[in-house]
Coordinates of C-alpha atoms and ligand atoms in Angstrom, one line a residue:
X210 CA 8.2 2.5 -5.7
X211 CA 9.0 6.0 -6.6
X212 CA 6.7 9.1 -6.8
X213 CA 6.3 11.2 -9.5
X214 CA 5.3 15.3 -10.0
X215 CA 4.4 17.1 -13.3
X216 CA 2.9 20.5 -12.8
X217 CA 2.5 23.1 -15.9
X218 CA 0.8 26.1 -15.0
X219 CA 0.1 29.8 -15.1
X220 CA 0.1 31.0 -11.9
X221 CA 2.3 29.1 -9.4
X222 CA 6.1 28.5 -9.2
X223 CA 6.5 24.8 -10.5
X224 CA 9.5 24.0 -8.2
X225 CA 7.4 24.7 -5.3
X226 CA 4.4 23.0 -6.3
X227 CA 6.9 19.5 -7.5
X228 CA 8.7 19.9 -4.0
X229 CA 5.1 19.9 -1.9
X230 CA 3.6 17.2 -4.3
X231 CA 7.3 15.1 -3.8
X232 CA 6.8 15.9 0.2
X233 CA 3.9 13.9 0.3
X234 CA 4.7 11.3 -2.1
X235 CA 8.0 10.2 -0.2
X236 CA 6.6 7.3 1.5
X237 CA 6.7 5.9 -2.1
X238 CA 10.8 6.1 -1.7
X239 CA 13.0 8.0 0.1
X240 CA 16.9 8.1 -1.2
X241 CA 17.4 10.7 -4.0
X242 CA 15.2 13.6 -5.2
X243 CA 15.0 15.6 -8.0
X244 CA 13.1 18.3 -10.2
X245 CA 13.7 20.2 -13.6
X246 CA 11.8 23.1 -14.9
X247 CA 11.7 24.1 -18.1
X248 CA 12.8 27.8 -19.4
X249 CA 12.7 29.2 -22.1
X250 CA 15.4 27.4 -24.2
X251 CA 16.6 24.9 -21.3
X252 CA 16.0 22.8 -18.8
X253 CA 17.2 23.5 -15.2
X254 CA 17.3 21.0 -12.7
X255 CA 18.6 19.9 -9.2
X256 CA 18.8 16.4 -8.0
X257 CA 20.6 14.9 -4.5
X258 CA 21.0 11.9 -2.6
X259 CA 18.7 12.0 0.3
X260 CA 15.3 13.2 1.6
X261 CA 13.4 15.7 -0.3
X262 CA 14.5 18.0 2.4
X263 CA 18.2 17.5 1.0
X264 CA 16.8 18.4 -2.3
X265 CA 15.1 21.4 -1.0
X266 CA 18.7 22.4 0.7
X267 CA 20.2 22.0 -2.5
X268 CA 17.8 24.6 -4.2
X269 CA 18.3 27.3 -1.7
X270 CA 22.3 26.8 -2.2
X271 CA 21.3 27.1 -6.1
X272 CA 18.2 28.8 -6.5
X273 CA 15.8 28.0 -9.5
X274 CA 14.5 30.7 -11.3
X275 CA 10.7 30.8 -11.3
X276 CA 8.8 28.4 -14.1
X277 CA 5.1 27.4 -15.5
X278 CA 6.5 24.2 -15.8
X279 CA 8.5 21.4 -14.3
X280 CA 8.9 18.1 -12.8
X281 CA 9.8 15.9 -10.3
X282 CA 10.9 12.6 -8.6
X283 CA 11.6 10.9 -5.3
X284 CA 13.1 7.7 -5.9
X285 CA 13.4 3.6 -4.1
X286 CA 16.7 2.7 -6.0
X287 CA 16.3 -0.2 -8.2
X288 CA 18.7 0.2 -11.1
X289 CA 22.0 1.8 -9.9
X290 CA 22.3 2.8 -6.1
X291 CA 21.2 5.8 -4.4
X292 CA 23.5 8.7 -5.4
X293 CA 23.3 12.2 -6.9
X294 CA 24.2 10.6 -10.3
X295 CA 21.7 8.1 -10.0
X296 CA 18.5 10.6 -9.0
X297 CA 15.9 11.5 -11.5
X298 CA 15.4 13.5 -13.5
X299 CA 17.5 12.1 -16.2
X300 CA 18.7 15.2 -18.3
X301 CA 19.9 14.3 -21.7
X302 CA 20.9 16.3 -25.5
X303 CA 22.7 19.1 -23.8
X304 CA 20.0 19.7 -21.1
X305 CA 17.3 19.9 -23.6
X306 CA 15.4 17.0 -22.2
X307 CA 14.2 15.6 -18.9
X308 CA 12.6 12.6 -17.8
X309 CA 11.7 10.7 -14.8
X310 CA 10.4 7.6 -14.2
X311 CA 9.0 5.1 -11.7
X312 CA 9.0 1.4 -12.6
X313 CA 12.0 -0.9 -14.0
X314 CA 12.6 -1.0 -17.8
X315 CA 13.7 -4.8 -18.5
X316 CA 15.3 -4.3 -21.8
X317 CA 17.5 -1.7 -20.9
X318 CA 20.6 -3.4 -21.4
X319 CA 19.9 -4.0 -25.1
X320 CA 18.4 -0.7 -25.7
X321 CA 21.8 1.1 -24.3
X322 CA 24.1 -0.9 -26.5
X323 CA 22.1 -0.1 -29.3
X324 CA 22.3 3.2 -28.3
X325 CA 26.0 2.7 -27.4
X326 CA 26.7 1.9 -30.4
X327 CA 25.1 5.0 -32.2
X328 CA 27.6 7.1 -30.1
X329 CA 25.7 8.1 -27.0
X330 CA 27.3 8.3 -23.5
X331 CA 25.8 7.5 -20.4
X332 CA 26.9 9.1 -16.9
X333 CA 24.1 6.9 -14.3
X334 CA 23.7 3.4 -13.9
X335 CA 20.0 3.4 -14.2
X336 CA 17.6 2.2 -17.2
X337 CA 15.6 5.9 -17.2
X338 CA 18.8 7.2 -18.4
X339 CA 18.5 5.0 -21.4
X340 CA 14.5 5.7 -21.4
X341 CA 15.8 9.1 -21.8
X342 CA 18.1 9.1 -24.0
X343 CA 16.0 6.5 -26.4
X344 CA 13.6 9.6 -26.4
X345 CA 15.8 11.8 -27.5
X346 CA 16.6 10.0 -30.3
X347 CA 13.4 9.1 -31.2
X348 CA 12.4 12.8 -31.1
X349 CA 15.3 14.4 -33.0
X350 CA 15.0 11.8 -36.3
X351 CA 11.5 9.6 -36.5
X352 CA 9.4 12.1 -34.6
X353 CA 10.4 15.0 -36.4
X354 CA 10.8 17.2 -32.6
X355 CA 7.1 16.0 -32.2
X356 CA 7.4 15.3 -28.6
X357 CA 4.1 13.7 -27.9
X358 CA 5.3 11.5 -31.2
X359 CA 8.3 10.5 -29.6
X360 CA 6.8 9.4 -26.2
X361 CA 4.3 6.9 -28.4
X362 CA 7.2 5.4 -30.4
X363 CA 10.0 5.0 -27.5
X364 CA 7.3 3.8 -25.4
X365 CA 6.4 0.9 -27.8
X366 CA 10.1 -0.2 -27.5
X367 CA 10.1 -0.4 -23.5
X368 CA 9.6 -3.4 -21.7
X369 CA 8.9 -3.7 -18.1
X370 CA 6.8 -1.1 -16.1
X371 CA 6.7 2.5 -16.5
X372 CA 5.6 6.1 -16.1
X373 CA 7.5 8.7 -18.1
X374 CA 7.2 12.0 -17.7
X375 CA 9.7 14.0 -20.1
X376 CA 9.8 17.8 -20.7
X377 CA 11.6 19.6 -23.4
X378 CA 13.3 23.0 -23.7
X379 CA 11.6 23.4 -26.8
X380 CA 8.3 23.3 -25.7
X381 CA 8.3 24.7 -22.5
X382 CA 4.6 24.6 -22.3
X383 CA 3.9 20.9 -21.9
X384 CA 4.9 17.7 -20.2
X385 CA 4.4 14.3 -22.2
X386 CA 3.8 11.2 -20.2
X387 CA 3.2 7.6 -20.7
X388 CA 1.8 4.7 -18.3
X389 CA 2.9 1.2 -19.0
X390 CA 2.0 -1.2 -15.4
X391 CA 3.2 1.7 -13.3
X392 CA 0.4 4.3 -11.8
X393 CA -0.2 7.8 -13.2
X394 CA -3.2 10.3 -12.8
X395 CA -4.0 13.9 -13.7
X396 CA -5.1 16.4 -11.8
X397 CA -7.3 18.5 -13.2
X398 CA -6.9 22.5 -11.8
X399 CA -8.0 25.7 -13.6
X400 CA -5.3 27.0 -16.4
X401 CA -3.0 24.4 -14.8
X402 CA -2.7 21.0 -14.7
X403 CA -0.2 18.3 -12.4
X404 CA 0.3 14.8 -12.8
X405 CA 1.1 12.2 -10.3
X406 CA 1.8 9.0 -9.1
X407 CA -1.1 8.7 -6.7
X408 CA -4.0 12.1 -5.6
X409 CA -1.4 13.0 -2.6
X410 CA 0.6 14.7 -5.5
X411 CA -1.8 17.6 -5.9
X412 CA -4.3 16.9 -3.5
X413 CA -4.2 20.2 -1.7
X414 CA -4.8 22.1 -5.7
X415 CA -7.5 20.1 -7.0
X416 CA -9.8 17.2 -6.1
X417 CA -10.6 16.6 -9.8
X418 CA -8.4 13.1 -10.9
X419 CA -8.4 11.6 -14.2
X420 CA -7.2 8.3 -14.1
X421 CA -5.2 6.9 -16.8
X422 CA -5.1 3.7 -18.7
X423 CA -2.1 1.1 -19.2
X424 CA -0.6 1.8 -22.7
X425 CA -1.7 5.5 -22.5
X426 CA -0.2 9.0 -23.1
X427 CA -0.7 12.1 -22.0
X428 CA 0.6 15.6 -23.2
X429 CA -0.3 17.6 -20.5
X430 CA -0.6 21.9 -21.0
X431 CA -1.6 24.4 -18.4
X432 CA -5.5 24.8 -20.5
X433 CA -5.4 21.0 -21.2
X434 CA -4.6 17.1 -21.6
X435 CA -4.9 14.9 -24.6
X436 CA -5.0 11.2 -24.2
X437 CA -3.6 8.7 -26.8
X438 CA -2.8 5.0 -26.7
X439 CA 0.7 3.9 -27.7
X440 CA -0.6 4.1 -31.6
X441 CA -1.6 7.2 -31.4
X442 CA -5.0 6.6 -31.4
X443 CA -7.1 8.9 -29.4
X444 CA -8.2 7.9 -26.1
X445 CA -9.5 8.8 -23.0
X446 CA -8.7 8.5 -19.1
X447 CA -11.6 8.3 -16.7
X448 CA -12.6 11.5 -14.5
X449 CA -13.2 11.0 -10.7
X450 CA -13.4 13.2 -7.6
X451 CA -11.1 12.4 -4.9
X452 CA -13.5 12.5 -1.5
X453 CA -10.7 13.2 0.8
X454 CA -8.8 16.3 1.5
X455 CA -5.5 17.5 2.7
X456 CA -6.2 17.4 5.9
X457 CA -6.3 13.5 5.5
X458 CA -2.9 13.7 4.2
X459 CA -1.2 15.3 6.8
X460 CA -0.3 14.3 10.5
X461 CA -2.9 16.6 12.6
X462 CA -0.6 17.4 15.8
X463 CA 0.5 13.6 15.6
X464 CA 4.1 12.4 16.1
X465 CA 4.2 10.3 12.8
X466 CA 1.7 9.5 10.3
X467 CA 1.8 6.1 12.0
X468 CA 0.8 7.1 15.0
X469 CA -1.9 9.4 13.1
X470 CA -3.4 6.4 11.4
X471 CA -3.4 4.3 14.5
X472 CA -5.5 6.8 15.7
X473 CA -7.5 6.7 12.3
X474 CA -8.8 3.3 12.8
X475 CA -12.6 4.1 14.7
X476 CA -13.1 6.4 11.6
X477 CA -11.8 3.8 9.1
X478 CA -13.4 0.8 9.6
X479 CA -17.1 3.3 10.1
X480 CA -16.1 4.5 6.8
X481 CA -15.5 0.8 5.4
X482 CA -19.0 -0.2 6.7
X483 CA -21.1 2.7 6.2
X484 CA -23.7 2.2 3.4
X485 CA -22.7 -1.6 2.9
X486 CA -26.0 -3.2 4.4
X487 CA -29.8 -2.0 4.4
X488 CA -31.6 -1.1 7.2
X489 CA -32.7 -5.1 7.6
X490 CA -29.4 -5.8 7.7
X491 CA -28.8 -7.0 4.4
X492 CA -25.7 -7.0 2.7
X493 CA -25.8 -4.0 -0.4
X494 CA -22.6 -4.7 -1.6
X495 CA -23.8 -3.3 -5.3
X496 CA -20.4 -2.6 -6.1
X497 CA -19.0 -5.9 -6.9
X498 CA -21.0 -6.5 -10.2
X499 CA -20.8 -10.3 -10.2
X500 CA -23.5 -12.4 -10.8
X501 CA -24.8 -14.0 -8.0
X502 CA -24.7 -17.2 -9.7
X503 CA -21.3 -17.2 -10.0
X504 CA -20.9 -16.6 -6.3
X505 CA -23.1 -19.6 -5.8
X506 CA -20.8 -21.8 -7.8
X507 CA -17.7 -21.2 -6.1
X508 CA -16.3 -24.0 -4.8
X509 CA -12.8 -22.3 -3.6
X510 CA -11.3 -19.3 -2.4
X511 CA -7.7 -18.0 -2.6
X512 CA -6.6 -14.7 -1.1
X513 CA -3.6 -13.3 -3.0
X514 CA -2.0 -10.4 -1.3
X515 CA 1.9 -9.6 0.7
X516 CA 3.2 -8.4 4.0
X517 CA 0.4 -6.7 6.1
X518 CA -2.5 -7.6 3.4
X519 CA -1.7 -10.9 3.3
X520 CA -1.6 -11.2 6.8
X521 CA -5.4 -9.7 7.3
X522 CA -5.8 -12.5 4.6
X523 CA -5.3 -14.9 6.7
X524 CA -7.6 -13.1 9.3
X525 CA -10.3 -13.2 6.7
X526 CA -10.0 -16.7 6.0
X527 CA -11.2 -18.0 9.5
X528 CA -14.2 -15.8 8.9
X529 CA -14.8 -16.8 4.9
X530 CA -14.7 -20.7 5.9
X531 CA -16.8 -20.7 9.0
X532 CA -19.0 -18.2 7.6
X533 CA -20.0 -19.6 4.2
X534 CA -17.8 -23.2 4.4
X535 CA -16.3 -22.3 1.5
X536 CA -12.3 -24.1 1.5
X537 CA -10.5 -20.9 1.8
X538 CA -6.4 -20.6 0.8
X539 CA -4.2 -17.8 1.3
X540 CA -1.2 -17.1 -0.5
X541 CA 1.9 -14.7 -0.7
X542 CA 1.0 -13.3 -4.6
X543 CA 4.7 -13.5 -5.1
X544 CA 4.7 -17.5 -4.5
X545 CA 0.8 -17.9 -6.1
X546 CA 1.7 -17.9 -10.2
X547 CA 5.1 -19.5 -9.6
X548 CA 3.7 -23.1 -8.2
X549 CA 0.9 -23.4 -10.5
X550 CA -2.1 -23.2 -8.3
X551 CA -5.1 -25.0 -9.4
X552 CA -7.6 -22.1 -10.2
X553 CA -10.3 -22.6 -12.7
X554 CA -13.9 -20.9 -12.8
X555 CA -15.1 -22.0 -9.8
X556 CA -12.3 -20.3 -7.9
X557 CA -12.9 -17.0 -6.5
X558 CA -9.4 -15.1 -6.2
X559 CA -9.6 -12.2 -3.7
X560 CA -6.5 -10.2 -3.9
X561 CA -5.9 -7.7 -1.1
X562 CA -4.1 -4.2 -1.6
X563 CA -3.9 -1.1 -0.1
X564 CA -2.4 0.2 -2.8
X565 CA -3.7 -1.6 -5.6
X566 CA -0.1 -1.3 -7.0
X567 CA 1.8 -4.0 -5.6
X568 CA 3.0 -5.7 -8.7
X569 CA 3.3 -9.1 -7.3
X570 CA -0.2 -8.8 -6.3
X571 CA -1.3 -7.1 -9.7
X572 CA 0.6 -10.7 -11.5
X573 CA -1.1 -12.7 -9.5
X574 CA -4.5 -11.0 -10.5
X575 CA -3.5 -11.3 -14.0
X576 CA -2.7 -14.9 -13.8
X577 CA -5.8 -15.7 -11.5
X578 CA -8.0 -14.4 -14.4
X579 CA -6.0 -16.3 -17.5
X580 CA -7.0 -19.1 -15.8
X581 CA -10.4 -18.2 -16.0
X582 CA -11.1 -17.4 -11.9
X583 CA -13.1 -14.3 -11.3
X584 CA -11.3 -11.5 -9.3
X585 CA -12.1 -9.3 -6.3
X586 CA -10.0 -7.0 -5.1
X587 CA -10.0 -5.3 -1.7
X588 CA -8.2 -2.1 -2.1
X589 CA -7.9 1.3 -0.7
X590 CA -6.8 3.4 -3.2
X591 CA -9.5 4.6 -6.3
X592 CA -8.5 3.7 -9.3
X593 CA -5.1 2.0 -9.0
X594 CA -4.1 -0.7 -11.4
X595 CA -5.6 -4.1 -9.2
X596 CA -9.0 -2.7 -9.0
X597 CA -8.8 -1.9 -12.6
X598 CA -7.6 -5.0 -13.5
X599 CA -10.0 -7.0 -11.5
X600 CA -13.7 -8.4 -12.0
X601 CA -14.9 -6.4 -9.2
X602 CA -14.0 -4.5 -6.1
X603 CA -14.4 -3.6 -2.5
X604 CA -12.9 -0.9 -1.5
X605 CA -11.8 -0.1 1.9
X606 CA -12.7 3.4 3.0
X607 CA -9.6 4.0 5.4
X608 CA -8.1 7.0 3.9
X609 CA -4.8 8.2 2.4
X610 CA -2.3 6.0 4.5
X611 CA 1.0 7.4 4.4
X612 CA 3.4 5.9 6.6
X613 CA 5.2 3.3 5.0
X614 CA 3.7 0.5 7.6
X615 CA 0.4 -0.2 7.3
X616 CA -1.6 0.2 10.4
X617 CA -5.3 1.4 9.3
X618 CA -5.4 -0.5 6.3
X619 CA -5.0 -3.6 7.7
X620 CA -7.7 -3.2 10.3
X621 CA -10.3 -2.4 7.1
X622 CA -9.3 -5.3 5.2
X623 CA -10.3 -7.5 7.9
X624 CA -13.7 -5.4 7.7
X625 CA -14.0 -5.6 4.2
X626 CA -12.6 -9.3 3.8
X627 CA -15.6 -10.0 6.6
X628 CA -18.1 -7.9 4.4
X629 CA -17.4 -9.8 1.5
X630 CA -17.7 -13.3 3.7
X631 CA -21.2 -12.2 4.6
X632 CA -22.3 -11.4 1.6
X633 CA -21.1 -14.8 0.4
X634 CA -22.7 -16.6 3.2
X635 CA -26.1 -14.6 2.7
X636 CA -26.0 -15.3 -1.6
X637 CA -25.3 -18.6 -1.0
X638 CA -27.6 -19.2 1.8
X639 CA -25.4 -20.2 4.3
X640 CA -26.6 -18.0 7.1
X641 CA -29.9 -17.0 8.2
X642 CA -30.7 -13.0 7.6
X643 CA -30.8 -13.1 11.5
X644 CA -27.6 -14.3 12.1
X645 CA -25.9 -12.0 9.7
X646 CA -27.9 -9.0 11.2
X647 CA -26.0 -10.3 14.3
X648 CA -22.5 -10.1 12.8
X649 CA -23.0 -6.6 11.5
X650 CA -24.0 -5.3 15.2
X651 CA -20.7 -6.8 15.8
X652 CA -18.7 -4.9 13.6
X653 CA -20.6 -2.0 14.1
X654 CA -19.2 -1.6 17.6
X655 CA -16.0 -2.3 16.3
X656 CA -15.1 2.0 16.1
X657 CA -16.5 2.2 19.7
X658 CA -14.5 0.0 21.1
X659 CA -11.2 0.6 19.0
X660 CA -11.8 4.3 20.5
X661 CA -11.7 2.9 24.3
X662 CA -8.6 0.9 23.3
X663 CA -7.2 4.3 22.1
X664 CA -7.9 6.5 25.0
X665 CA -5.8 4.2 27.4
X666 CA -2.6 4.4 24.5
X667 CA -0.2 5.8 26.7
X668 CA 0.0 2.5 28.8
X669 CA 1.4 0.9 25.5
X670 CA 3.5 3.5 24.5
X671 CA 5.0 3.6 28.0
X672 CA 5.9 -0.2 27.1
X673 CA 7.3 0.3 24.3
X674 CA 10.0 3.0 26.1
X675 CA 10.8 0.5 28.4
X676 CA 10.7 -2.3 26.4
X677 CA 12.8 -0.2 23.6
X678 CA 16.5 -1.7 24.3
X679 CA 15.8 -5.7 24.1
X680 CA 17.7 -7.8 22.0
X681 CA 14.4 -9.5 20.3
X682 CA 10.2 -9.5 21.3
X683 CA 8.1 -12.8 20.3
X684 CA 4.5 -12.8 19.5
X685 CA 2.5 -15.8 20.2
X686 CA -1.4 -16.4 19.1
X687 CA -3.8 -19.2 17.7
X688 CA -6.8 -19.1 15.4
X689 CA -6.9 -15.2 14.7
X690 CA -4.6 -14.5 16.9
X691 CA -2.0 -16.3 14.7
X692 CA -2.0 -14.0 11.7
X693 CA -2.0 -11.0 14.9
X694 CA 1.0 -12.2 16.0
X695 CA 2.7 -12.3 12.9
X696 CA 1.5 -8.7 11.9
X697 CA 3.1 -7.6 15.6
X698 CA 6.3 -9.0 14.6
X699 CA 6.4 -7.4 11.3
X700 CA 5.3 -3.9 12.5
X701 CA 8.2 -4.0 14.8
X702 CA 10.9 -5.4 12.7
X703 CA 10.1 -2.7 9.9
X704 CA 9.4 0.2 12.1
X705 CA 11.8 -0.9 15.1
X706 CA 14.1 -2.8 13.3
X707 CA 13.7 -5.1 16.4
X708 CA 14.2 -8.9 15.6
X709 CA 11.0 -10.2 16.2
X710 CA 9.2 -13.4 15.7
X711 CA 5.3 -14.4 15.5
X712 CA 4.2 -17.8 16.4
X713 CA 1.3 -19.6 16.5
X714 CA 1.4 -20.6 20.3
X715 CA 0.2 -24.4 19.7
X716 CA 3.7 -24.8 17.8
X717 CA 6.0 -23.3 20.6
X718 CA 6.7 -26.6 22.0
X719 CA 7.7 -27.9 18.3
X720 CA 10.6 -25.7 18.2
X721 CA 10.6 -21.6 19.6
X722 CA 10.7 -22.3 22.9
X723 CA 14.0 -22.8 22.9
X724 CA 14.4 -19.1 22.2
X725 CA 13.0 -18.1 25.2
X726 CA 15.7 -17.2 28.2
X727 CA 15.2 -15.3 31.4
X728 CA 14.1 -11.8 30.7
X729 CA 12.9 -12.5 27.0
X730 CA 9.8 -10.3 26.5
X731 CA 6.9 -12.5 25.2
X732 CA 3.5 -10.9 23.6
X733 CA 0.8 -13.6 23.6
X734 CA -2.8 -12.7 22.4
X735 CA -5.4 -14.5 24.6
X736 CA -8.6 -15.4 22.7
X737 CA -12.1 -14.2 24.5
X738 CA -13.0 -16.9 27.2
X739 CA -15.9 -17.8 25.3
X740 CA -14.1 -18.8 22.0
X741 CA -14.9 -21.9 20.6
X742 CA -12.5 -25.5 21.5
X743 CA -11.5 -24.3 24.4
X744 CA -8.7 -21.9 23.0
X745 CA -8.6 -19.9 26.1
X746 CA -7.3 -22.7 28.5
X747 CA -4.7 -23.7 25.9
X748 CA -3.3 -20.0 25.4
X749 CA -3.1 -19.8 29.2
X750 CA -0.9 -22.9 29.4
X751 CA 1.4 -21.2 26.7
X752 CA 1.6 -18.4 28.5
X753 CA 2.4 -20.3 31.9
X754 CA 4.9 -22.4 29.5
X755 CA 7.3 -19.2 28.8
X756 CA 7.0 -17.6 32.1
X757 CA 8.4 -20.5 33.3
X758 CA 11.1 -20.2 31.5
X759 CA 11.9 -16.6 32.4
X760 CA 9.6 -14.9 29.6
X761 CA 8.6 -11.2 30.4
X762 CA 5.3 -12.3 29.4
X763 CA 3.2 -8.7 28.2
X764 CA -0.3 -10.7 28.1
X765 CA -3.3 -8.8 25.6
X766 CA -6.6 -10.3 27.1
X767 CA -10.4 -9.2 27.2
X768 CA -11.5 -7.1 29.9
X769 CA -12.7 -9.5 33.0
X770 CA -10.3 -11.8 31.9
X771 CA -8.8 -12.7 35.6
X772 CA -7.2 -16.1 34.9
X773 CA -4.0 -14.5 32.9
X774 CA -3.4 -12.0 35.6
X775 CA -1.1 -14.2 37.9
X776 CA 1.2 -15.1 34.9
X777 CA 1.2 -11.8 33.0
X778 CA 4.3 -9.4 33.9
X779 CA 1.8 -6.6 31.9
X780 CA -1.9 -7.1 31.0
X781 CA -3.1 -5.1 28.5
X782 CA -6.8 -5.2 28.1
X783 CA -8.8 -4.5 25.2
X784 CA -12.8 -4.7 25.0
X785 CA -15.0 -8.0 24.9
X786 CA -15.8 -9.4 21.3
X787 CA -16.8 -12.2 19.4
X788 CA -14.1 -14.5 18.9
X789 CA -13.7 -13.4 14.9
X790 CA -13.8 -9.6 15.4
X791 CA -11.1 -9.8 18.2
X792 CA -8.0 -9.1 15.7
X793 CA -10.0 -5.9 14.5
X794 CA -8.8 -4.8 18.9
X795 CA -5.9 -7.2 19.7
X796 CA -3.8 -5.6 16.7
X797 CA -4.0 -2.5 17.8
X798 CA -1.8 -2.3 21.1
X799 CA 1.0 -4.1 18.7
X800 CA 0.6 -1.2 16.3
X801 CA 1.0 1.6 19.0
X802 CA 3.7 -0.7 20.8
X803 CA 6.1 -0.6 17.7
X804 CA 5.5 2.7 16.9
X805 CA 6.9 3.7 20.3
X806 CA 9.5 1.3 20.2
X807 CA 10.7 3.0 16.9
X808 CA 9.9 6.4 18.6
X809 CA 12.3 5.8 21.9
X810 CA 15.2 4.2 19.5
X811 CA 15.0 7.7 17.6
X812 CA 14.2 6.1 14.2
X813 CA 12.0 7.9 11.3
X814 CA 8.9 6.1 12.1
X815 CA 7.2 7.2 9.0
X816 CA 10.0 6.2 6.6
X817 CA 11.7 3.0 7.5
X818 CA 15.2 2.1 5.8
X819 CA 15.3 0.4 2.8
X820 CA 11.4 0.3 2.4
X821 CA 9.0 2.3 0.4
X822 CA 5.0 2.4 0.7
X823 CA 4.1 0.9 -2.6
X824 CA 6.3 -2.3 -3.8
X825 CA 5.9 -1.6 -8.0
X826 CA 8.3 -3.7 -8.6
X827 CA 8.7 -7.8 -8.8
Ligands
F6R1122 C1 3.8 -3.8 6.4 C2 3.3 -3.6 4.7 C3 3.6 -4.0 3.6 C4 2.2 -4.3 2.6 C5 2.6 -4.9 1.4 C6 1.7 -5.0 0.7 O1 3.6 -2.9 7.2 O2 3.2 -2.3 4.8 O3 3.8 -5.1 4.0 O4 1.1 -4.5 3.3 O5 4.1 -4.2 0.8 O6 1.3 -3.6 0.0 P1 -0.2 -3.0 -0.4 O7 -1.5 -3.6 0.2 O8 -0.2 -2.1 -0.9 O9 -0.2 -4.4 -1.5

């Protein structure tokens, strides 16, 4: 959580660059924001509870002079509630030193007591002010006025997770930053350089980026940057070129990023499939870099993830077990390591994460590797912590996902996990080449099918408006439709604040059906008529069961499935597809529905209350 931007350059006004960057990073946290700029002999700053727009208003009311260097922050509160005083930057030492921070400093109370004993006073409740004060103390004593050295020594004393950026009035040409378990990238420009939590903070100005590693310190000036370890040893970042441009991080005429990202899904699937198989239809996942013999020896797969990414994992489990015949579990990452899971060298752990920074998932990855398992990350953010720490990565190429609610990442996570499953089936000989080709052909049809669905989005949007005042909404699905039901319910809770639950349709009669009363909206995801085990007929019975008890049934069914019409108050049509492909399509109406209900309720679709896009605390 929290977004951080730093800028130093010869031409632009630092505060403008920083505000622009904060606006793009606002999805990471939006309960307060602030900016500090360095003038010749002092730091000037403004900070405000609320959104970046509130900060801009504060700057308009009390303007800041043009400056060549500054740092900024948009916050998701951890230590200390959202208030002006707890907002970053924290400025200490007679307004000489300013810091912004992302993460949690776990030993902050010990450090605070130590600093108080030395006579320092604190005005906020934050761990960040403690880190800033420690930096000041070290700067004035051991480091003898060397800001880089002071940051190295301070970083050695901090425990927990932190990206810490500092500027000092006596060095108005540099920003010094430390990274530990929290993201930080450099944007490399001409005569100007940037720091940001992710590349969207500077994408407007440069696409040349440099990943920093855990345990590194960077000193950034307009003309370059120097990287060291916390011990002061020379080190290097890893340069990369950002493959998307600023237009991908803009709304492009849609009402919200969420809506835009729902409509990005045909392209997201196409890009995730692109280059992953050869002309004969054989999977060529070159980036996997894991010995095939090892993949053949795997006897169990554990998928670890949180939230929507975990639901993508649940969908993938059906495909992996069916295609590869490897027992597969899906575990919420934050539960995984605390139950002493049985993991060994023959276990393959698949960590699914859009941001690649989710702390719970990162900790699960570390735990799995400590136990000797190989870890493959499925991730959307190039160079993020999870893919860096995993043994191999399969990137989803969904492009930047800005809305807090995950949409296109979910769909492309399913596609990437299917590619991984097919690759395993190919390597282990579970499937013949022509079978794999057949499944790939089905995947290749998905972008067009998604587009057909999206071309009819208005009908679902209307339904969202009609049902916007419902008290609660239920979602039912079976087999791969079950995680889709869970995802539909999560989307509605998250963006529309509407009570919703997803159930396995077969579980209905074991309890949840008691919730159904006259007028209760119930979405039912109907498997294709050709699905195995006569699932279609079973779900058809479930529709009748809830309808008989007064439910308003909204049935998501394939084109041509006429059986459902009689018992549906509304039928939402999706293109026909093979059973395992259906989640890629059936999720979309649920995303559109949640988005439309949220809009009808007048909510901020992209920035739901209490949430942040990337959860970098445990
Ligand atoms: C829901 C949502 C969250 C994330 C979860 C994991 O719409 O966005 O549930 O899916 O926080 O995030 P990543 O995928 O970044 O690890």
